[in-house]
């Protein structure tokens, strides 16, 4: 029997408890052994919940128990999650987590600690919820050179943009609806400002290239400036708007960005709607593969945690290696990246627009008293220069 502990009985922690209990027979059959939750750590009491039978309030009870082989850290945040994770690994207990903030900040250090103590640190659930993506990067695509990763990595923003596009609603109205449905937090900044997606693409990029990406080096723009007018133009060009988290390898340079992009139907990510997430990985040999599913939610995320538990249970006393060194991966300046841009200006002078931005496609009848257009290819630095000289730019969205 494999005995585990769960740290935190919130949304994901309670989901892990439920998955292990309800799928007990399935897990036993596939693992060849039974998994039992011996402890659940939380500062609260749960009188009307079956968890009360295994509830504890002292981390030392878990850390010092030699029967505990695997710890599921579902607390979130950095403190005290980091200290608890470190202590568990130092005792040779494998740790499986859904905590993207902790993984992004301390991933290499915790992986090194796990290797030193012949246990594992796994974090499939930290990116994409129930979507298997970290394990494929670590195993199925290990033979590939990753050329790019492009993801819709936040269900809240994808839900908001989907509703804005299909129902013509304003950002504030859809955000309120998302909060009412539980898709958005009371303070939604981490989602709508792109910070959540940024941490996730930092983790994926670190795994793809084996070196550490600092998420603060990634240019990050959220969706708060997207309006119904932007979607009117998107509809006119047969496109939609998605918040992409993307990293690209070109020779020895690495680019990364989180920002809204105009996406056309020939991109598989065009059809990813609502709270669903997807990750498109382009490799030098196998081409493109896409991973799709629920990017968040209690049971989807908990299922990914339990998948890591089974992986650790099959390798007790051994280290499952994850290539992610502490050496920093340098992210190139966004100014050097070349692409096309969709721009709106408060002008009706088509000749001026063409001469100023090299506009190739113009949309003059979508919104009164302005022109929307797609620029010629140029660097981000060149676009910024032209936009500053124009002095009448209303908005810009990058073209996929």
CSV table of C-alpha atoms in Angstrom, one decimal:
chain,number,residue,atom,x,y,z
A,1,UNK,CA,0.0,0.0,0.0
A,2,UNK,CA,1.2,3.5,-0.9
A,3,UNK,CA,0.4,6.1,1.7
A,4,UNK,CA,0.1,9.7,0.8
A,5,UNK,CA,-0.6,13.1,2.4
A,6,UNK,CA,-2.4,16.1,1.0
A,7,UNK,CA,-1.3,19.6,2.0
A,8,UNK,CA,-4.3,22.0,1.8
A,9,UNK,CA,-8.0,21.0,1.6
A,10,UNK,CA,-9.1,23.7,-0.8
A,11,UNK,CA,-10.4,23.3,-4.3
A,12,UNK,CA,-7.6,21.1,-5.7
A,13,UNK,CA,-6.7,19.4,-2.4
A,14,UNK,CA,-10.3,18.3,-1.9
A,15,UNK,CA,-10.4,17.2,-5.5
A,16,UNK,CA,-7.3,15.0,-5.0
A,17,UNK,CA,-9.0,13.4,-1.9
A,18,UNK,CA,-12.1,12.7,-4.0
A,19,UNK,CA,-10.2,11.3,-7.0
A,20,UNK,CA,-8.2,8.9,-4.8
A,21,UNK,CA,-11.4,7.7,-3.0
A,22,UNK,CA,-13.8,7.4,-5.9
A,23,UNK,CA,-11.2,5.9,-8.3
A,24,UNK,CA,-9.7,3.6,-5.7
A,25,UNK,CA,-10.3,0.4,-7.7
A,26,UNK,CA,-9.2,1.9,-11.0
A,27,UNK,CA,-6.0,3.2,-9.4
A,28,UNK,CA,-5.3,-0.1,-7.7
A,29,UNK,CA,-5.8,-2.1,-10.9
A,30,UNK,CA,-3.5,0.1,-13.0
A,31,UNK,CA,-0.9,0.7,-10.3
A,32,UNK,CA,-0.9,-2.9,-9.0
A,33,UNK,CA,-1.1,-1.5,-5.5
A,34,UNK,CA,-3.5,0.6,-3.4
A,35,UNK,CA,-3.1,4.3,-2.7
A,36,UNK,CA,-4.4,5.5,0.6
A,37,UNK,CA,-4.7,9.1,1.9
A,38,UNK,CA,-3.3,8.9,5.4
A,39,UNK,CA,-3.3,12.6,6.2
A,40,UNK,CA,-4.8,15.8,5.0
A,41,UNK,CA,-3.2,19.0,6.4
A,42,UNK,CA,-5.3,22.1,6.9
A,43,UNK,CA,-5.7,24.8,9.6
A,44,UNK,CA,-9.5,24.5,9.4
A,45,UNK,CA,-12.0,21.9,10.7
A,46,UNK,CA,-14.4,20.0,8.4
A,47,UNK,CA,-17.0,18.5,10.7
A,48,UNK,CA,-19.4,17.2,8.0
A,49,UNK,CA,-16.8,15.9,5.6
A,50,UNK,CA,-15.2,12.5,5.5
A,51,UNK,CA,-11.8,14.2,5.5
A,52,UNK,CA,-12.2,14.7,9.2
A,53,UNK,CA,-11.0,11.1,9.7
A,54,UNK,CA,-7.6,11.9,8.4
A,55,UNK,CA,-7.4,15.7,9.1
A,56,UNK,CA,-4.3,17.0,10.8
A,57,UNK,CA,-3.0,20.5,11.7
A,58,UNK,CA,0.7,19.9,12.2
A,59,UNK,CA,3.0,19.5,9.2
A,60,UNK,CA,5.5,17.6,11.5
A,61,UNK,CA,3.1,14.7,11.8
A,62,UNK,CA,3.4,14.2,8.0
A,63,UNK,CA,7.1,15.0,7.7
A,64,UNK,CA,8.2,12.6,10.5
A,65,UNK,CA,5.9,9.7,9.4
A,66,UNK,CA,8.1,7.1,7.6
A,67,UNK,CA,5.0,5.6,6.0
A,68,UNK,CA,4.3,8.7,3.9
A,69,UNK,CA,5.9,8.1,0.6
A,70,UNK,CA,4.3,10.9,-1.4
A,71,UNK,CA,3.0,14.4,-0.5
A,72,UNK,CA,0.5,16.3,-2.7
A,73,UNK,CA,1.1,20.1,-2.2
A,74,UNK,CA,-2.1,21.8,-3.2
A,75,UNK,CA,-1.8,24.9,-1.0
A,76,UNK,CA,-0.9,27.5,-3.6
A,77,UNK,CA,1.4,30.4,-3.0
A,78,UNK,CA,5.0,30.4,-1.9
A,79,UNK,CA,4.7,30.4,1.9
A,80,UNK,CA,4.5,28.0,3.6
A,81,UNK,CA,4.3,25.8,0.5
A,82,UNK,CA,8.0,26.1,-0.2
A,83,UNK,CA,9.2,25.2,3.3
A,84,UNK,CA,6.8,22.2,3.5
A,85,UNK,CA,7.9,21.0,0.1
A,86,UNK,CA,11.6,21.4,0.9
A,87,UNK,CA,11.3,19.5,4.2
A,88,UNK,CA,9.3,16.6,2.5
A,89,UNK,CA,11.9,16.3,-0.2
A,90,UNK,CA,14.8,16.3,2.3
A,91,UNK,CA,13.1,13.3,4.0
A,92,UNK,CA,13.0,11.4,0.7
A,93,UNK,CA,9.3,11.9,0.2
A,94,UNK,CA,8.2,12.7,-3.4
A,95,UNK,CA,6.1,15.8,-3.9
A,96,UNK,CA,3.4,16.3,-6.6
A,97,UNK,CA,2.0,19.8,-6.9
A,98,UNK,CA,-0.4,22.0,-8.8
A,99,UNK,CA,1.3,25.2,-7.5
A,100,UNK,CA,2.5,27.1,-10.6
A,101,UNK,CA,3.8,30.0,-8.6
A,102,UNK,CA,6.1,27.8,-6.5
A,103,UNK,CA,7.2,25.8,-9.6
A,104,UNK,CA,8.0,28.9,-11.6
A,105,UNK,CA,9.9,30.5,-8.8
A,106,UNK,CA,11.8,27.5,-7.3
A,107,UNK,CA,11.5,24.7,-9.8
A,108,UNK,CA,15.2,24.1,-10.5
A,109,UNK,CA,16.1,24.2,-6.8
A,110,UNK,CA,13.4,21.8,-5.8
A,111,UNK,CA,14.2,19.4,-8.6
A,112,UNK,CA,17.9,19.4,-7.5
A,113,UNK,CA,16.8,18.7,-3.9
A,114,UNK,CA,14.7,15.8,-5.1
A,115,UNK,CA,17.6,14.3,-7.0
A,116,UNK,CA,19.9,14.6,-4.0
A,117,UNK,CA,17.4,12.6,-1.9
A,118,UNK,CA,16.3,10.0,-4.4
A,119,UNK,CA,12.8,11.1,-4.7
A,120,UNK,CA,10.8,13.1,-7.3
A,121,UNK,CA,9.2,16.6,-7.7
A,122,UNK,CA,6.4,16.5,-10.3
A,123,UNK,CA,4.1,19.3,-11.3
A,124,UNK,CA,1.9,18.2,-14.3
A,125,UNK,CA,-1.1,20.1,-12.8
A,126,UNK,CA,0.8,23.4,-12.6
A,127,UNK,CA,0.2,24.1,-16.3
A,128,UNK,CA,-3.0,23.4,-18.2
A,129,UNK,CA,-5.0,21.8,-15.3
A,130,UNK,CA,-6.0,18.4,-16.6
A,131,UNK,CA,-4.2,18.7,-19.9
A,132,UNK,CA,-1.2,16.4,-20.1
A,133,UNK,CA,1.6,18.7,-21.4
A,134,UNK,CA,4.5,18.6,-19.0
A,135,UNK,CA,4.9,14.8,-19.2
A,136,UNK,CA,4.9,14.9,-23.0
A,137,UNK,CA,7.6,17.5,-23.0
A,138,UNK,CA,9.6,15.4,-20.6
A,139,UNK,CA,9.1,12.1,-22.3
A,140,UNK,CA,7.2,11.8,-25.6
A,141,UNK,CA,9.0,14.9,-27.1
A,142,UNK,CA,12.4,14.4,-25.5
A,143,UNK,CA,13.9,13.5,-28.8
A,144,UNK,CA,12.6,16.6,-30.5
A,145,UNK,CA,14.0,20.1,-30.8
A,146,UNK,CA,11.1,22.4,-29.7
A,147,UNK,CA,10.8,25.3,-32.2
A,148,UNK,CA,7.8,27.0,-30.6
A,149,UNK,CA,5.1,26.6,-27.9
A,150,UNK,CA,1.9,28.6,-28.3
A,151,UNK,CA,-0.8,28.2,-25.7
A,152,UNK,CA,-4.2,29.4,-24.6
A,153,UNK,CA,-3.2,28.9,-20.9
A,154,UNK,CA,-5.9,30.8,-19.0
A,155,UNK,CA,-9.5,29.7,-19.0
A,156,UNK,CA,-10.8,32.9,-17.5
A,157,UNK,CA,-9.4,35.1,-20.2
A,158,UNK,CA,-10.5,32.7,-22.9
A,159,UNK,CA,-14.0,32.6,-21.6
A,160,UNK,CA,-14.1,36.4,-21.5
A,161,UNK,CA,-12.8,36.8,-25.1
A,162,UNK,CA,-15.1,34.0,-26.4
A,163,UNK,CA,-18.2,35.8,-24.9
A,164,UNK,CA,-17.1,39.2,-26.2
A,165,UNK,CA,-16.6,37.7,-29.7
A,166,UNK,CA,-19.8,35.6,-29.9
A,167,UNK,CA,-22.2,37.9,-28.0
A,168,UNK,CA,-20.8,41.3,-28.6
A,169,UNK,CA,-20.5,42.1,-24.9
A,170,UNK,CA,-18.2,44.6,-23.2
A,171,UNK,CA,-15.2,43.3,-21.2
A,172,UNK,CA,-16.6,44.6,-17.9
A,173,UNK,CA,-19.9,42.8,-18.4
A,174,UNK,CA,-18.3,39.4,-19.3
A,175,UNK,CA,-15.9,39.7,-16.4
A,176,UNK,CA,-18.8,40.2,-14.0
A,177,UNK,CA,-20.5,37.1,-15.5
A,178,UNK,CA,-17.3,35.1,-15.2
A,179,UNK,CA,-17.0,36.0,-11.5
A,180,UNK,CA,-20.6,35.0,-10.9
A,181,UNK,CA,-20.0,31.6,-12.5
A,182,UNK,CA,-16.8,31.1,-10.5
A,183,UNK,CA,-14.6,31.3,-13.6
A,184,UNK,CA,-12.8,34.5,-12.3
A,185,UNK,CA,-11.6,35.4,-8.9
A,186,UNK,CA,-12.9,38.4,-7.0
A,187,UNK,CA,-9.6,40.0,-7.8
A,188,UNK,CA,-9.0,38.9,-11.4
A,189,UNK,CA,-5.7,40.7,-12.0
A,190,UNK,CA,-3.6,37.6,-12.3
A,191,UNK,CA,-5.8,36.3,-15.1
A,192,UNK,CA,-6.9,39.4,-17.0
A,193,UNK,CA,-3.4,41.1,-16.9
A,194,UNK,CA,-1.8,37.9,-18.3
A,195,UNK,CA,0.3,37.1,-15.2
A,196,UNK,CA,-1.1,33.6,-14.8
A,197,UNK,CA,-0.4,32.7,-18.4
A,198,UNK,CA,3.1,34.2,-18.1
A,199,UNK,CA,4.1,31.9,-15.3
A,200,UNK,CA,2.8,28.9,-17.2
A,201,UNK,CA,4.7,29.7,-20.4
A,202,UNK,CA,7.8,30.4,-18.3
A,203,UNK,CA,7.5,26.8,-16.9
A,204,UNK,CA,6.9,25.3,-20.3
A,205,UNK,CA,9.8,27.2,-21.9
A,206,UNK,CA,12.1,26.2,-19.1
A,207,UNK,CA,11.2,22.5,-19.6
A,208,UNK,CA,11.5,22.7,-23.4
A,209,UNK,CA,15.0,24.1,-23.3
A,210,UNK,CA,16.3,22.9,-20.0
A,211,UNK,CA,17.2,26.3,-18.6
A,212,UNK,CA,15.5,28.6,-16.2
A,213,UNK,CA,13.2,31.3,-17.6
A,214,UNK,CA,12.4,34.3,-15.4
A,215,UNK,CA,8.8,35.2,-16.0
A,216,UNK,CA,9.6,38.8,-15.4
A,217,UNK,CA,11.7,38.8,-18.6
A,218,UNK,CA,8.6,37.9,-20.7
A,219,UNK,CA,6.7,40.8,-22.3
A,220,UNK,CA,3.2,40.5,-20.8
A,221,UNK,CA,0.0,42.2,-21.9
A,222,UNK,CA,-3.5,41.3,-20.7
A,223,UNK,CA,-6.9,41.7,-22.2
A,224,UNK,CA,-8.3,44.7,-20.3
A,225,UNK,CA,-7.9,47.0,-23.3
A,226,UNK,CA,-9.8,44.7,-25.8
A,227,UNK,CA,-13.1,46.2,-26.8
A,228,UNK,CA,-16.2,45.3,-28.9
A,229,UNK,CA,-14.7,47.5,-31.7
A,230,UNK,CA,-11.7,45.2,-31.9
A,231,UNK,CA,-14.0,42.2,-32.3
A,232,UNK,CA,-16.0,44.1,-35.0
A,233,UNK,CA,-12.8,44.3,-37.0
A,234,UNK,CA,-11.9,40.7,-36.2
A,235,UNK,CA,-15.2,39.6,-37.6
A,236,UNK,CA,-14.7,41.7,-40.7
A,237,UNK,CA,-11.5,39.8,-41.4
A,238,UNK,CA,-12.8,36.4,-40.5
A,239,UNK,CA,-10.7,36.2,-37.4
A,240,UNK,CA,-11.0,36.2,-33.6
A,241,UNK,CA,-8.9,37.4,-30.7
A,242,UNK,CA,-7.1,35.1,-28.3
A,243,UNK,CA,-4.7,35.6,-25.4
A,244,UNK,CA,-1.6,33.7,-26.5
A,245,UNK,CA,1.3,32.7,-24.3
A,246,UNK,CA,4.1,32.0,-26.7
A,247,UNK,CA,7.8,31.1,-26.9
A,248,UNK,CA,9.8,30.7,-30.0
A,249,UNK,CA,13.3,29.4,-30.7
A,250,UNK,CA,15.2,30.8,-33.7
A,251,UNK,CA,18.7,29.5,-34.1
A,252,UNK,CA,20.3,30.5,-30.7
A,253,UNK,CA,17.7,33.1,-29.8
A,254,UNK,CA,14.6,32.7,-27.7
A,255,UNK,CA,11.5,35.0,-27.8
A,256,UNK,CA,8.6,34.9,-25.4
A,257,UNK,CA,5.4,37.0,-25.1
A,258,UNK,CA,2.0,36.9,-23.5
A,259,UNK,CA,-0.5,39.1,-25.4
A,260,UNK,CA,-3.7,39.2,-27.4
A,261,UNK,CA,-3.4,38.0,-31.0
A,262,UNK,CA,-5.7,38.1,-34.0
A,263,UNK,CA,-6.1,34.5,-35.0
A,264,UNK,CA,-7.6,33.1,-38.2
A,265,UNK,CA,-9.3,29.7,-38.7
A,266,UNK,CA,-6.2,28.0,-40.2
A,267,UNK,CA,-4.7,28.0,-36.7
A,268,UNK,CA,-6.0,25.1,-34.6
A,269,UNK,CA,-6.2,27.4,-31.6
A,270,UNK,CA,-8.8,29.5,-33.3
A,271,UNK,CA,-11.5,26.9,-32.3
A,272,UNK,CA,-10.6,26.7,-28.6
A,273,UNK,CA,-13.4,28.5,-26.8
A,274,UNK,CA,-14.8,29.1,-23.4
A,275,UNK,CA,-12.9,27.9,-20.3
A,276,UNK,CA,-10.9,25.3,-22.4
A,277,UNK,CA,-7.2,25.6,-22.8
A,278,UNK,CA,-4.9,24.3,-25.5
A,279,UNK,CA,-1.1,24.1,-26.2
A,280,UNK,CA,0.3,23.9,-29.7
A,281,UNK,CA,3.9,22.6,-29.8
A,282,UNK,CA,6.0,22.7,-33.0
A,283,UNK,CA,8.9,20.4,-33.3
A,284,UNK,CA,11.7,20.1,-35.9
A,285,UNK,CA,10.9,16.5,-36.7
A,286,UNK,CA,7.4,15.6,-35.7
A,287,UNK,CA,5.8,18.9,-36.7
A,288,UNK,CA,2.9,20.2,-34.7
A,289,UNK,CA,1.0,18.5,-31.9
A,290,UNK,CA,-1.8,20.0,-29.9
A,291,UNK,CA,-2.9,19.3,-26.3
A,292,UNK,CA,-6.5,20.3,-25.4
A,293,UNK,CA,-8.8,20.1,-22.5
A,294,UNK,CA,-10.0,21.8,-19.3
A,295,UNK,CA,-7.3,24.1,-18.1
A,296,UNK,CA,-8.6,24.5,-14.6
A,297,UNK,CA,-11.3,23.1,-12.3
A,298,UNK,CA,-11.3,21.0,-9.3
A,299,UNK,CA,-11.4,17.5,-10.7
A,300,UNK,CA,-9.4,18.1,-13.9
A,301,UNK,CA,-6.5,19.6,-12.0
A,302,UNK,CA,-6.8,17.0,-9.2
A,303,UNK,CA,-6.7,14.2,-11.8
A,304,UNK,CA,-3.3,15.6,-13.1
A,305,UNK,CA,-2.0,15.6,-9.5
A,306,UNK,CA,-3.0,12.0,-9.0
A,307,UNK,CA,-1.4,11.0,-12.3
A,308,UNK,CA,1.9,12.3,-10.9
A,309,UNK,CA,1.2,10.4,-7.7
A,310,UNK,CA,0.9,7.1,-9.6
A,311,UNK,CA,4.2,8.0,-11.5
A,312,UNK,CA,6.0,8.5,-8.2
A,313,UNK,CA,4.4,5.4,-6.7
A,314,UNK,CA,5.9,3.3,-9.5
A,315,UNK,CA,9.3,4.7,-8.7
A,316,UNK,CA,9.5,4.8,-4.9
A,317,UNK,CA,13.1,5.3,-3.8
A,318,UNK,CA,14.1,6.5,-7.3
A,319,UNK,CA,14.4,9.9,-8.9
A,320,UNK,CA,12.3,10.8,-12.0
A,321,UNK,CA,14.6,13.2,-13.8
A,322,UNK,CA,13.2,16.5,-15.1
A,323,UNK,CA,15.7,18.5,-17.1
A,324,UNK,CA,15.5,22.1,-15.8
A,325,UNK,CA,18.8,23.7,-14.8
A,326,UNK,CA,19.1,26.8,-12.6
A,327,UNK,CA,21.2,28.4,-15.4
A,328,UNK,CA,19.2,31.3,-16.9
A,329,UNK,CA,17.8,31.2,-20.4
A,330,UNK,CA,18.2,34.6,-21.9
A,331,UNK,CA,15.0,35.9,-23.6
A,332,UNK,CA,15.7,38.3,-26.5
A,333,UNK,CA,14.3,41.8,-26.5
A,334,UNK,CA,10.9,41.9,-28.0
A,335,UNK,CA,12.0,44.8,-30.1
A,336,UNK,CA,13.9,42.4,-32.4
A,337,UNK,CA,10.8,40.3,-33.2
A,338,UNK,CA,9.3,40.7,-36.7
A,339,UNK,CA,5.6,40.4,-37.3
A,340,UNK,CA,2.5,42.1,-38.6
A,341,UNK,CA,0.2,44.3,-36.5
A,342,UNK,CA,-3.5,45.2,-36.7
A,343,UNK,CA,-3.8,48.9,-35.9
A,344,UNK,CA,-6.7,51.3,-35.4
A,345,UNK,CA,-6.2,55.0,-36.0
A,346,UNK,CA,-8.4,58.1,-35.6
A,347,UNK,CA,-8.1,59.1,-39.3
A,348,UNK,CA,-9.8,58.6,-42.6
A,349,UNK,CA,-6.8,59.4,-44.7
A,350,UNK,CA,-6.1,56.1,-46.5
A,351,UNK,CA,-3.0,57.4,-48.3
A,352,UNK,CA,-1.5,58.7,-45.1
A,353,UNK,CA,-2.1,55.3,-43.4
A,354,UNK,CA,-0.4,53.4,-46.3
A,355,UNK,CA,2.6,55.7,-46.3
A,356,UNK,CA,3.0,55.7,-42.5
A,357,UNK,CA,2.5,52.0,-41.7
A,358,UNK,CA,2.8,50.3,-45.1
A,359,UNK,CA,-0.8,49.2,-44.6
A,360,UNK,CA,-1.7,46.1,-46.7
A,361,UNK,CA,-5.3,45.5,-45.7
A,362,UNK,CA,-7.6,48.4,-44.9
A,363,UNK,CA,-11.0,48.3,-43.1
A,364,UNK,CA,-12.7,51.7,-43.5
A,365,UNK,CA,-16.4,51.0,-42.9
A,366,UNK,CA,-16.3,49.0,-39.6
A,367,UNK,CA,-16.2,51.8,-37.1
A,368,UNK,CA,-17.1,55.5,-37.8
A,369,UNK,CA,-14.3,58.1,-37.9
A,370,UNK,CA,-11.5,55.6,-37.9
A,371,UNK,CA,-9.5,53.2,-40.0
A,372,UNK,CA,-8.4,49.7,-39.1
A,373,UNK,CA,-5.6,48.1,-41.0
A,374,UNK,CA,-2.9,45.4,-41.1
A,375,UNK,CA,0.6,46.6,-41.4
A,376,UNK,CA,3.4,45.2,-43.5
A,377,UNK,CA,6.0,43.0,-41.6
A,378,UNK,CA,8.2,45.0,-39.3
A,379,UNK,CA,10.0,44.7,-36.0
A,380,UNK,CA,8.3,45.6,-32.8
A,381,UNK,CA,10.8,48.5,-32.5
A,382,UNK,CA,9.9,49.8,-35.9
A,383,UNK,CA,6.2,49.6,-35.1
A,384,UNK,CA,6.7,51.5,-31.9
A,385,UNK,CA,8.6,54.2,-33.8
A,386,UNK,CA,5.9,54.6,-36.4
A,387,UNK,CA,3.1,54.6,-33.9
A,388,UNK,CA,4.8,57.3,-31.8
A,389,UNK,CA,5.2,59.5,-34.9
A,390,UNK,CA,1.6,58.9,-35.9
A,391,UNK,CA,0.2,60.1,-32.6
A,392,UNK,CA,-3.3,59.0,-33.4
A,393,UNK,CA,-3.2,55.2,-32.7
A,394,UNK,CA,-6.2,54.0,-30.9
A,395,UNK,CA,-5.2,50.4,-30.4
A,396,UNK,CA,-2.8,47.6,-31.6
A,397,UNK,CA,-3.2,43.8,-31.7
A,398,UNK,CA,-0.5,41.5,-33.0
A,399,UNK,CA,-1.3,39.2,-35.9
A,400,UNK,CA,-0.8,35.5,-35.5
